[in-house]
mmCIF file with all atom_site columns, C-alpha atoms in Angstrom:
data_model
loop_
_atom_site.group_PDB
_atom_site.id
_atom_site.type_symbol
_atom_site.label_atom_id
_atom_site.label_alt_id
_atom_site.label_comp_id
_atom_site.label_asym_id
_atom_site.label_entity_id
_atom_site.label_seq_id
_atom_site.pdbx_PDB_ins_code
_atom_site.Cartn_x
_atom_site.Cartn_y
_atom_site.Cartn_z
_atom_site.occupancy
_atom_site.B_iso_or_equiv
_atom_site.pdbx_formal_charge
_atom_site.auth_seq_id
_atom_site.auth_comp_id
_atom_site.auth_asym_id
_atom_site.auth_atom_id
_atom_site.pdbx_PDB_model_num
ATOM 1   C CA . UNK A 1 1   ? 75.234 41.691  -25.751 1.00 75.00 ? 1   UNK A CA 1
ATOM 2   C CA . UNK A 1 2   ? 72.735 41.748  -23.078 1.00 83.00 ? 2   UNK A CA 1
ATOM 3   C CA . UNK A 1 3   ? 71.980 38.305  -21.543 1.00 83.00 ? 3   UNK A CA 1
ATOM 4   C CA . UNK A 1 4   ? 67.996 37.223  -22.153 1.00 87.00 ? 4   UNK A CA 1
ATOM 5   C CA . UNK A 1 5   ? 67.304 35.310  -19.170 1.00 87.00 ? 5   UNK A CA 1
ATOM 6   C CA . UNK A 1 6   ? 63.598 34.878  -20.358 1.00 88.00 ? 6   UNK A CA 1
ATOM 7   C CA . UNK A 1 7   ? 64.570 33.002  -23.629 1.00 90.00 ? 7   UNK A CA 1
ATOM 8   C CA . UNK A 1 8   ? 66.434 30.593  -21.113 1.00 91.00 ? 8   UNK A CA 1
ATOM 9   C CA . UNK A 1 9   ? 64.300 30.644  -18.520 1.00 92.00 ? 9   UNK A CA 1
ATOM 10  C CA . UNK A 1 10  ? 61.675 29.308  -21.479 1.00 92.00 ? 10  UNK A CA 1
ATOM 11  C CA . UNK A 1 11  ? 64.244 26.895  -22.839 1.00 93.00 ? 11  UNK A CA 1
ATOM 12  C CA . UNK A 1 12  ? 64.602 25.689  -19.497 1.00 92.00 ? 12  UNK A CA 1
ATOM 13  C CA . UNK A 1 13  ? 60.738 24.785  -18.648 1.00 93.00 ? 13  UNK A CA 1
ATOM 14  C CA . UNK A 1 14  ? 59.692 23.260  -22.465 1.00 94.00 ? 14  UNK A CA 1
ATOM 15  C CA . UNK A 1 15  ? 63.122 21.066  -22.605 1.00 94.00 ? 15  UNK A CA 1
ATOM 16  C CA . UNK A 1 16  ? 63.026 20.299  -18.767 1.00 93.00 ? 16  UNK A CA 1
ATOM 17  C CA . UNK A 1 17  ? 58.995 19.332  -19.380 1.00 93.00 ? 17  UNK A CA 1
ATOM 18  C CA . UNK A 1 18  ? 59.991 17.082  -22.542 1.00 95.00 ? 18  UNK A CA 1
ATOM 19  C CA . UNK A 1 19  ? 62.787 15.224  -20.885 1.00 94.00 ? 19  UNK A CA 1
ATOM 20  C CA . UNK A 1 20  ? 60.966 14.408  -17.431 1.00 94.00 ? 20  UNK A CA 1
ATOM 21  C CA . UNK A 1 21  ? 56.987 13.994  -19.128 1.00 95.00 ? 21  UNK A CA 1
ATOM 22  C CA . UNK A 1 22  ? 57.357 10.364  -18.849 1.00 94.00 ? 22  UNK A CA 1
ATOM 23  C CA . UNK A 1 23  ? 58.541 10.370  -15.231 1.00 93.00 ? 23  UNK A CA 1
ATOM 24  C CA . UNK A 1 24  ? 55.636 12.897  -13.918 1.00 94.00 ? 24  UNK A CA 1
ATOM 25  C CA . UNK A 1 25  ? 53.071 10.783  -15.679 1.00 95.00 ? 25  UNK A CA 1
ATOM 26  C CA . UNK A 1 26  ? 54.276 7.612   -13.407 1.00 93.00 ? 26  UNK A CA 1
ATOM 27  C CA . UNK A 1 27  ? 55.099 9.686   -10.477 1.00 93.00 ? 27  UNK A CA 1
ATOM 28  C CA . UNK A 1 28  ? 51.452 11.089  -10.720 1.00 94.00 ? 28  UNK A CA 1
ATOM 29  C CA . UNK A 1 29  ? 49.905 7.616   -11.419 1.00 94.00 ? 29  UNK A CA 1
ATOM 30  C CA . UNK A 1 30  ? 51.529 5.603   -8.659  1.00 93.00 ? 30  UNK A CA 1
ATOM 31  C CA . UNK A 1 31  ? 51.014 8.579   -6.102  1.00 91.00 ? 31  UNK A CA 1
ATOM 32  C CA . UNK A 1 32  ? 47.003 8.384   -7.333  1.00 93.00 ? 32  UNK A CA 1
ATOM 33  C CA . UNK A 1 33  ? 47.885 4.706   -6.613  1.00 92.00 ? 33  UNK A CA 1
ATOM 34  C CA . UNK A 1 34  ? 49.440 4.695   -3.364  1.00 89.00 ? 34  UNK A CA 1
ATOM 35  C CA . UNK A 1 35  ? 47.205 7.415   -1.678  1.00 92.00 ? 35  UNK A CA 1
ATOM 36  C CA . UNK A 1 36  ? 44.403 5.200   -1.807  1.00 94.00 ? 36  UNK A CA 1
ATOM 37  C CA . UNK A 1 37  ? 45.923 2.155   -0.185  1.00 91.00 ? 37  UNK A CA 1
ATOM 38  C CA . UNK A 1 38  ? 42.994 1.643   1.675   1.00 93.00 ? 38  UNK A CA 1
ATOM 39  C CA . UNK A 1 39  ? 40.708 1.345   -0.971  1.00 93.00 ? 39  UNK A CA 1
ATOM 40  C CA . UNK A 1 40  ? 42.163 -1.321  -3.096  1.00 92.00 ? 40  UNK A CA 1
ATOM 41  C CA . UNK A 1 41  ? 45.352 -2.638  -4.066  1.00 94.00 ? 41  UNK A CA 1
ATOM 42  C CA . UNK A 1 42  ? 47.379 -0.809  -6.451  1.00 93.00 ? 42  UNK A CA 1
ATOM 43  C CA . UNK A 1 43  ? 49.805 -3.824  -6.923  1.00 94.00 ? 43  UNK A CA 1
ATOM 44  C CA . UNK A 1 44  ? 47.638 -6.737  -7.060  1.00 96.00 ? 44  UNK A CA 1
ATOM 45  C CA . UNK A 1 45  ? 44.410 -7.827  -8.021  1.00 96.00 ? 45  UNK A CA 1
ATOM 46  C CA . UNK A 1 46  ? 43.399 -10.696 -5.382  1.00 96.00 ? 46  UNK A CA 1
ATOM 47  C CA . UNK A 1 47  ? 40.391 -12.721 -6.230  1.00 96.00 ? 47  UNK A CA 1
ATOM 48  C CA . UNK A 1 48  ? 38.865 -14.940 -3.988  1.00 96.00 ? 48  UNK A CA 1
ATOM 49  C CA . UNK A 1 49  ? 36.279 -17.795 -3.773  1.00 96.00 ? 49  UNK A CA 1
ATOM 50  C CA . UNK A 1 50  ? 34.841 -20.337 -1.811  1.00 96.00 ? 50  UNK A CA 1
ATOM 51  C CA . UNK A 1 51  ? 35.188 -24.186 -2.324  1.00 96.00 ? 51  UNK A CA 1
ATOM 52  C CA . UNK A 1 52  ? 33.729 -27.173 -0.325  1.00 94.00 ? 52  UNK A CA 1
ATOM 53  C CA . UNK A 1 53  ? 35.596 -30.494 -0.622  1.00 91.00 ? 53  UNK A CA 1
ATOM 54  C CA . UNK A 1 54  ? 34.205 -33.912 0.640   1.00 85.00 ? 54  UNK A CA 1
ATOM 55  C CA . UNK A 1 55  ? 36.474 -37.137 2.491   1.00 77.00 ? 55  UNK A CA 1
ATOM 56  C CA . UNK A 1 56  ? 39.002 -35.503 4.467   1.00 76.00 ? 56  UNK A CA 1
ATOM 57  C CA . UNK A 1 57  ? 40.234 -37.713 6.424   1.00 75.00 ? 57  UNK A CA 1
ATOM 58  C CA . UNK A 1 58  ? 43.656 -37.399 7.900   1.00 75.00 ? 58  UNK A CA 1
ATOM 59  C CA . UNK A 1 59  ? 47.402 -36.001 6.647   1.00 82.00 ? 59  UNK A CA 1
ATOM 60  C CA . UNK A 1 60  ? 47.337 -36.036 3.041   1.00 86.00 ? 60  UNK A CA 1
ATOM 61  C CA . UNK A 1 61  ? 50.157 -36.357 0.953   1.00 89.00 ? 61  UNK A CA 1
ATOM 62  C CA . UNK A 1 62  ? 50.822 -34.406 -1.904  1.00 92.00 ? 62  UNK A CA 1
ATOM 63  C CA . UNK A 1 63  ? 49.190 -36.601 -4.310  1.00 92.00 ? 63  UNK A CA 1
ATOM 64  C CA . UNK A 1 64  ? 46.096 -36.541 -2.499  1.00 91.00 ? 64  UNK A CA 1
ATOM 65  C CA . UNK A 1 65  ? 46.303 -32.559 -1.871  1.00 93.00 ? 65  UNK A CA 1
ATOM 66  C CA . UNK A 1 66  ? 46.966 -32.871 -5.916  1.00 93.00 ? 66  UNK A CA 1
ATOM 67  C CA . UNK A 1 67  ? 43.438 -35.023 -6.284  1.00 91.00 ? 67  UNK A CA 1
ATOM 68  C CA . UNK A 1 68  ? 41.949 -32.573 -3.871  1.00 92.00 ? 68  UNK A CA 1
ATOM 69  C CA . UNK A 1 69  ? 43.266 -29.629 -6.320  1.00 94.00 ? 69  UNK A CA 1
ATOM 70  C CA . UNK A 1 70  ? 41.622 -30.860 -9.354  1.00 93.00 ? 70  UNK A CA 1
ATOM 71  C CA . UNK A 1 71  ? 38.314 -31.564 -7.527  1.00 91.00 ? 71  UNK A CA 1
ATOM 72  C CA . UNK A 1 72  ? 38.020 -27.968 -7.106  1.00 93.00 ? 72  UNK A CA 1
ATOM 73  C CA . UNK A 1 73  ? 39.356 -26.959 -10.524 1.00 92.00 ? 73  UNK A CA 1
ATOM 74  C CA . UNK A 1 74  ? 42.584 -26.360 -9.926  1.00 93.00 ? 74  UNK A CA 1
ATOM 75  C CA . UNK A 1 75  ? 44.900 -28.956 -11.562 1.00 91.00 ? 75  UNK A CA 1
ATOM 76  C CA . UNK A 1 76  ? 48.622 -28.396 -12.454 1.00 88.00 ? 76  UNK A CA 1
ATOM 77  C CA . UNK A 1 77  ? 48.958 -25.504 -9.895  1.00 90.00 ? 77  UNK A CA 1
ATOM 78  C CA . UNK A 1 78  ? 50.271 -27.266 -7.128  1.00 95.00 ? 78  UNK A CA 1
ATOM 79  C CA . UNK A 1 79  ? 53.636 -26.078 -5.255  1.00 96.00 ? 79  UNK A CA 1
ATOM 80  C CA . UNK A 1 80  ? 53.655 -27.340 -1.384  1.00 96.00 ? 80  UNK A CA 1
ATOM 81  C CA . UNK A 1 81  ? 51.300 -27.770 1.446   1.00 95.00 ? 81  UNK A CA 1
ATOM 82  C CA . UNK A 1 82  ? 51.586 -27.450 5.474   1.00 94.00 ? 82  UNK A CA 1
ATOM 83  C CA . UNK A 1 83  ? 49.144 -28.285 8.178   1.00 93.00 ? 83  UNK A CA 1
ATOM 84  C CA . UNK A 1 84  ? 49.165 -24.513 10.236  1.00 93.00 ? 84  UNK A CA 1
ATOM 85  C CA . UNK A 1 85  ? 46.771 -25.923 13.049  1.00 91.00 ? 85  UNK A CA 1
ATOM 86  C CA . UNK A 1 86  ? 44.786 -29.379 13.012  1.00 87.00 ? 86  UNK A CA 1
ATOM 87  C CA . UNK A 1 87  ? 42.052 -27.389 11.843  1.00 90.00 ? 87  UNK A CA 1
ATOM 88  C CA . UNK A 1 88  ? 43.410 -26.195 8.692   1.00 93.00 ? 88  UNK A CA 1
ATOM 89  C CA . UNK A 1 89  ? 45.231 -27.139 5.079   1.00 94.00 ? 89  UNK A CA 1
ATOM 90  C CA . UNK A 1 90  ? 47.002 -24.533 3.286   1.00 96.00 ? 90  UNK A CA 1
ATOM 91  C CA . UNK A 1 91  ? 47.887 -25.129 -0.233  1.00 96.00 ? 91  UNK A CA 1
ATOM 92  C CA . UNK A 1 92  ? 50.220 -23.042 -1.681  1.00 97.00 ? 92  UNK A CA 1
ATOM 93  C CA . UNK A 1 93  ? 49.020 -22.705 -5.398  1.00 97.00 ? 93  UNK A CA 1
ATOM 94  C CA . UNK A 1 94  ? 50.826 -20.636 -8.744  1.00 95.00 ? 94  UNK A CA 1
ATOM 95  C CA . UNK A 1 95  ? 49.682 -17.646 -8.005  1.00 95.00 ? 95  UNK A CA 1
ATOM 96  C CA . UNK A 1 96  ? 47.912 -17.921 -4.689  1.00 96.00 ? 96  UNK A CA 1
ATOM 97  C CA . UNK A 1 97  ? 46.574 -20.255 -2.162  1.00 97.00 ? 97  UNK A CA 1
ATOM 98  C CA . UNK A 1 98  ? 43.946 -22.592 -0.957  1.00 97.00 ? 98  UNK A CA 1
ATOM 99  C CA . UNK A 1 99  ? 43.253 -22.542 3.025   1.00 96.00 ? 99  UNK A CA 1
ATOM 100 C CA . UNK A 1 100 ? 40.665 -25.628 4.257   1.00 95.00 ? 100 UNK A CA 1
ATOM 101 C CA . UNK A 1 101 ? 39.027 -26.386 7.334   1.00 94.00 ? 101 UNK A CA 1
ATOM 102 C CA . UNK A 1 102 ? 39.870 -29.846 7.783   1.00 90.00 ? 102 UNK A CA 1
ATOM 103 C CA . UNK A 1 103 ? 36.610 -30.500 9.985   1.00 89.00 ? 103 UNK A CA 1
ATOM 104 C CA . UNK A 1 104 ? 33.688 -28.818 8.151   1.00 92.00 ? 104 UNK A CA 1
ATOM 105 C CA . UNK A 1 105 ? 35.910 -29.006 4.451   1.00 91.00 ? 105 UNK A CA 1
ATOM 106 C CA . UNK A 1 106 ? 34.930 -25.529 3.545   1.00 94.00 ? 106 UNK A CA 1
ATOM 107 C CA . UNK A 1 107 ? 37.803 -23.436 1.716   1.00 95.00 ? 107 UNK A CA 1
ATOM 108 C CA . UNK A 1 108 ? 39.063 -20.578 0.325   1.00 97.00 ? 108 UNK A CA 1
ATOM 109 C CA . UNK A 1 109 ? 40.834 -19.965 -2.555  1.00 97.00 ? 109 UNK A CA 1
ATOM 110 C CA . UNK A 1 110 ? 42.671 -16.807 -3.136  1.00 97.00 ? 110 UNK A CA 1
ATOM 111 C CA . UNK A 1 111 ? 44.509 -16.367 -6.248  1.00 97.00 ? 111 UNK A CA 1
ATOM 112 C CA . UNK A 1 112 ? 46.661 -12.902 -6.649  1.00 96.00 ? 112 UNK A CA 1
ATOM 113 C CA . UNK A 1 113 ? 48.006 -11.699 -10.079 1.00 96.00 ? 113 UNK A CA 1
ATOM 114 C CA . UNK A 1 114 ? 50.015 -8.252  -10.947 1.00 95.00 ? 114 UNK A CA 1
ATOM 115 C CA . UNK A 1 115 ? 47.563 -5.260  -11.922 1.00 94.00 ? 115 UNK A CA 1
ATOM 116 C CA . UNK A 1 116 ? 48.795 -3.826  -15.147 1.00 94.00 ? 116 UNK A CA 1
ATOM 117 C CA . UNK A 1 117 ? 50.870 -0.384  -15.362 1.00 93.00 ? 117 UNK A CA 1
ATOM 118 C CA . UNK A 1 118 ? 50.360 -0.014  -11.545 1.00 92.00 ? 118 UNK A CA 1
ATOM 119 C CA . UNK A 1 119 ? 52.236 -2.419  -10.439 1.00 93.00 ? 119 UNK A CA 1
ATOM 120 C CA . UNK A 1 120 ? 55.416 -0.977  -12.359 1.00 93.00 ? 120 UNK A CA 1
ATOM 121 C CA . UNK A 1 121 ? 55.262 2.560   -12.250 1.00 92.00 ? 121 UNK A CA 1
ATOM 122 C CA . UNK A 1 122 ? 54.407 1.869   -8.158  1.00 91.00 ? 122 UNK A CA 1
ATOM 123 C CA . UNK A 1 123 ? 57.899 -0.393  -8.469  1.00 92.00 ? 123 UNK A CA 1
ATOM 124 C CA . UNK A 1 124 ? 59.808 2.925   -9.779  1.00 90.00 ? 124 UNK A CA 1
ATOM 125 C CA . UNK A 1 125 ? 57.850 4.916   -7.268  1.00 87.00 ? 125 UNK A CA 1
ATOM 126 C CA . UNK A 1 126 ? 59.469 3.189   -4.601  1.00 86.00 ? 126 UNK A CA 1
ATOM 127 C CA . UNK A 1 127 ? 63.309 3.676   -5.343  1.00 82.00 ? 127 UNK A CA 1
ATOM 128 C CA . UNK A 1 128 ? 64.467 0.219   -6.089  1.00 86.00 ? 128 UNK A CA 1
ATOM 129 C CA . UNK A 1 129 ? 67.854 0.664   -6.957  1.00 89.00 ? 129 UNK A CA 1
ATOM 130 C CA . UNK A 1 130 ? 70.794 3.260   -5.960  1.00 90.00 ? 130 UNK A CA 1
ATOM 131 C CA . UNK A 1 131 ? 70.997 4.099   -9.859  1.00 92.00 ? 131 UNK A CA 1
ATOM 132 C CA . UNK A 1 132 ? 67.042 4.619   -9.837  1.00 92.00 ? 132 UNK A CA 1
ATOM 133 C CA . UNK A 1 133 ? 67.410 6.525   -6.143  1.00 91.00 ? 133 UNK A CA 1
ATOM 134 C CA . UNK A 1 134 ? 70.143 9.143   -8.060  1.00 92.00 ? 134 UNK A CA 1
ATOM 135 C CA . UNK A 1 135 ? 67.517 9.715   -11.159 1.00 92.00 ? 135 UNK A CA 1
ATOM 136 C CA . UNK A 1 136 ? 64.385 10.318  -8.946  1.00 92.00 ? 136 UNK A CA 1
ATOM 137 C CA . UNK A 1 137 ? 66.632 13.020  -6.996  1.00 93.00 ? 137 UNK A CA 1
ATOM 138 C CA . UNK A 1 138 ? 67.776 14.524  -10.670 1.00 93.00 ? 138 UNK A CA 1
ATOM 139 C CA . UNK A 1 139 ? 64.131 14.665  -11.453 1.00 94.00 ? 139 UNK A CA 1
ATOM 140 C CA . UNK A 1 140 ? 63.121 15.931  -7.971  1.00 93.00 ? 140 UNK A CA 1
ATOM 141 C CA . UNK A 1 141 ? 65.178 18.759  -8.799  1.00 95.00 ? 141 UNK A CA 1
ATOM 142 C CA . UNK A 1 142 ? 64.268 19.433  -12.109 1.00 94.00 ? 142 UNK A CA 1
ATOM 143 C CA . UNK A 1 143 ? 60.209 19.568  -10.835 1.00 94.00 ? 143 UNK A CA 1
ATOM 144 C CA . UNK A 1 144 ? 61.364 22.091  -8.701  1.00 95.00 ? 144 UNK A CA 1
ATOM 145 C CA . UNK A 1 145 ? 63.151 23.952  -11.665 1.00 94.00 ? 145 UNK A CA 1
ATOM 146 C CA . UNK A 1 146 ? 60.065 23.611  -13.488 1.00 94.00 ? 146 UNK A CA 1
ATOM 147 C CA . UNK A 1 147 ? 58.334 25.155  -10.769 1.00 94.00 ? 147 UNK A CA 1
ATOM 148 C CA . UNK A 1 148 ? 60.127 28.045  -10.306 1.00 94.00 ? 148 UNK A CA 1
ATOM 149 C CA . UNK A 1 149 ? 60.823 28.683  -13.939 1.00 94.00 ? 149 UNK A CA 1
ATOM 150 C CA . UNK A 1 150 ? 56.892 28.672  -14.546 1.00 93.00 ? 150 UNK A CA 1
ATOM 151 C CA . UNK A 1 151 ? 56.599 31.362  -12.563 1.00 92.00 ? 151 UNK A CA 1
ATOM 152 C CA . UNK A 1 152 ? 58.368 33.460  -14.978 1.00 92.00 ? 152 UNK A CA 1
ATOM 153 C CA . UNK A 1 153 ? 56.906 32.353  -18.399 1.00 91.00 ? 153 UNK A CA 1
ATOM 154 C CA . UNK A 1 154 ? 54.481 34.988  -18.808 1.00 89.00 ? 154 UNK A CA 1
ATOM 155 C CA . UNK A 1 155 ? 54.369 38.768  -18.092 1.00 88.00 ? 155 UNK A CA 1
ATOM 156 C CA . UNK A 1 156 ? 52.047 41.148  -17.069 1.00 88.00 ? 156 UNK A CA 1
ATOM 157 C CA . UNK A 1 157 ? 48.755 40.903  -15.667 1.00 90.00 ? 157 UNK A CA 1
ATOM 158 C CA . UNK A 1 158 ? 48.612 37.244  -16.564 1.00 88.00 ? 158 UNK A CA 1
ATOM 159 C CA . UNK A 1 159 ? 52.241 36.399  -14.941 1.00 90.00 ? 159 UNK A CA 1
ATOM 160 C CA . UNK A 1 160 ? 53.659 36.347  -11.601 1.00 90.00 ? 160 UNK A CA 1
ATOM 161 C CA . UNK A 1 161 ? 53.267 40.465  -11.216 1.00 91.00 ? 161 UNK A CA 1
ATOM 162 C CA . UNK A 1 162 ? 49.818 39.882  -11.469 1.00 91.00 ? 162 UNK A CA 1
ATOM 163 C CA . UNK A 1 163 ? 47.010 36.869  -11.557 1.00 92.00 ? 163 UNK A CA 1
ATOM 164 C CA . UNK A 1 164 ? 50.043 34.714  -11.057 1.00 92.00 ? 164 UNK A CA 1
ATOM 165 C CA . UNK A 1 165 ? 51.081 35.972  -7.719  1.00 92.00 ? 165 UNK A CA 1
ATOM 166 C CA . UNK A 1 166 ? 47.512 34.816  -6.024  1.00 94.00 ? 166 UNK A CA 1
ATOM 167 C CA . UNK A 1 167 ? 47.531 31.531  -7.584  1.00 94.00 ? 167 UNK A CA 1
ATOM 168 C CA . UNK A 1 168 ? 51.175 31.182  -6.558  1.00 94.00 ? 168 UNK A CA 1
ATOM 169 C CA . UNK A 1 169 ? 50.339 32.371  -2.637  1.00 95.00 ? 169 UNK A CA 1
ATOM 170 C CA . UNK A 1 170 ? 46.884 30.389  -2.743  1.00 96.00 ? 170 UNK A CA 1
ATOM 171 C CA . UNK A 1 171 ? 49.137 27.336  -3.721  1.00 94.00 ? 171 UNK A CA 1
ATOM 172 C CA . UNK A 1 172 ? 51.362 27.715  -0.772  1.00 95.00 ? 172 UNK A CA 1
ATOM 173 C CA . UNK A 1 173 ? 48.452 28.382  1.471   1.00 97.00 ? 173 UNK A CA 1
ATOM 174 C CA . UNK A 1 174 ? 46.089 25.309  0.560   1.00 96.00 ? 174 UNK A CA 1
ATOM 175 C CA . UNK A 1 175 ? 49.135 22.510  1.419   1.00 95.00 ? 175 UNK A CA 1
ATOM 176 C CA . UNK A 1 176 ? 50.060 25.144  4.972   1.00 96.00 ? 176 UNK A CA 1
ATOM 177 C CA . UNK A 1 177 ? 46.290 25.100  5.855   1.00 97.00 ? 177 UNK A CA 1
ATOM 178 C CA . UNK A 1 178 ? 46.224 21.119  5.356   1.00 95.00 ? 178 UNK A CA 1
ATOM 179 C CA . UNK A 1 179 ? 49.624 20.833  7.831   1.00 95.00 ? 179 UNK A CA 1
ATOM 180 C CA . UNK A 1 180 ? 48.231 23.417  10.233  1.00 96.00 ? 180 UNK A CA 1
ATOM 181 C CA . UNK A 1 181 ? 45.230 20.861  11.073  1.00 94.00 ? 181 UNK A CA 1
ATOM 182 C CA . UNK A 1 182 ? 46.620 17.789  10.941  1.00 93.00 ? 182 UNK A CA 1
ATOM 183 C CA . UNK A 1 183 ? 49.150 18.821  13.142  1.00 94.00 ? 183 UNK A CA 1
ATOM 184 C CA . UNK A 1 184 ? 47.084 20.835  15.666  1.00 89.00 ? 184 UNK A CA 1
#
């Protein structure tokens, strides 16, 4: 019996595409994600806004800084505060802060909660655990079987001996172009 290496090779790709769809769509998310770090946060959505508070006058204690909280409508959140300079209060809030100048009594408050989905495919992203480390490797290795067993889905002019074989040599070009000026 002669061995059909196309039948597996097709096996292969759909049962290797089943098993790891869930992994490429966060590994494609949180890569979306992270490339843009410099255009927002993929973790966290920080909020900020401005606050003036009146009768400063010295160290407060934490029931005044507590007084002082509710004044600017946030009551209950309190955790700790710390004089950094003399010229600033920094309340440390749930979920944020609350920096004040002591001398003009104009303040910031900055409150930072988890953006949804992002947050935990970005966690997975980043490897947090050996156990985690030893599946992204598994599935690093099956992209690349998926990769090279694509190549030999279809046949003829469609497949690799044919239309296939440009695509294939224009997508090793693009990412070599890309390395050839960023390194020269």
């Amino acid at each position: 019996m002669k061995f059909k290496w196309r039948k597996w090779n097709r096996v292969i790709h759909r049962d290797f595409g089943y098993l790891f769809f869930g992994m490429t769509i966060i590994y494609a998310l949180s890569g979306i994600a992270l490339n843009h770090l410099d255009d927002w946060n993929p973790n966290y959505i920080i909020k900020t806004y401005e606050v003036k508070v009146t009768g400063m006058t010295g160290d407060l204690g934490k029931e005044d800084v507590k007084d002082l909280l509710n004044a600017i409508g946030e009551p209950g959140t309190y955790k700790k505060h710390f004089y950094p300079n003399e010229d600033y209060l920094k309340i440390f809030i749930d979920n944020g802060s609350v920096v004040i100048d002591t001398e003009t009594g104009e303040g910031v408050v900055e409150k930072v909660k988890r953006r949804p989905v992002f947050h935990e495919f970005n966690y997975l992203h980043y490897n947090p655990a050996k156990w985690w480390t030893y599946f992204s490797d598994l599935y690093s290795i099956a992209l690349m079987m998926l990769a090279i067993s694509g190549l030999f889905i279809l046949k003829g002019k469609l497949g690799i001996t044919g239309r296939g074989a440009w695509l294939t040599v224009l997508g090793i070009i693009i990412p070599l172009i890309f390395l050839w000026f960023y390194f020269n």
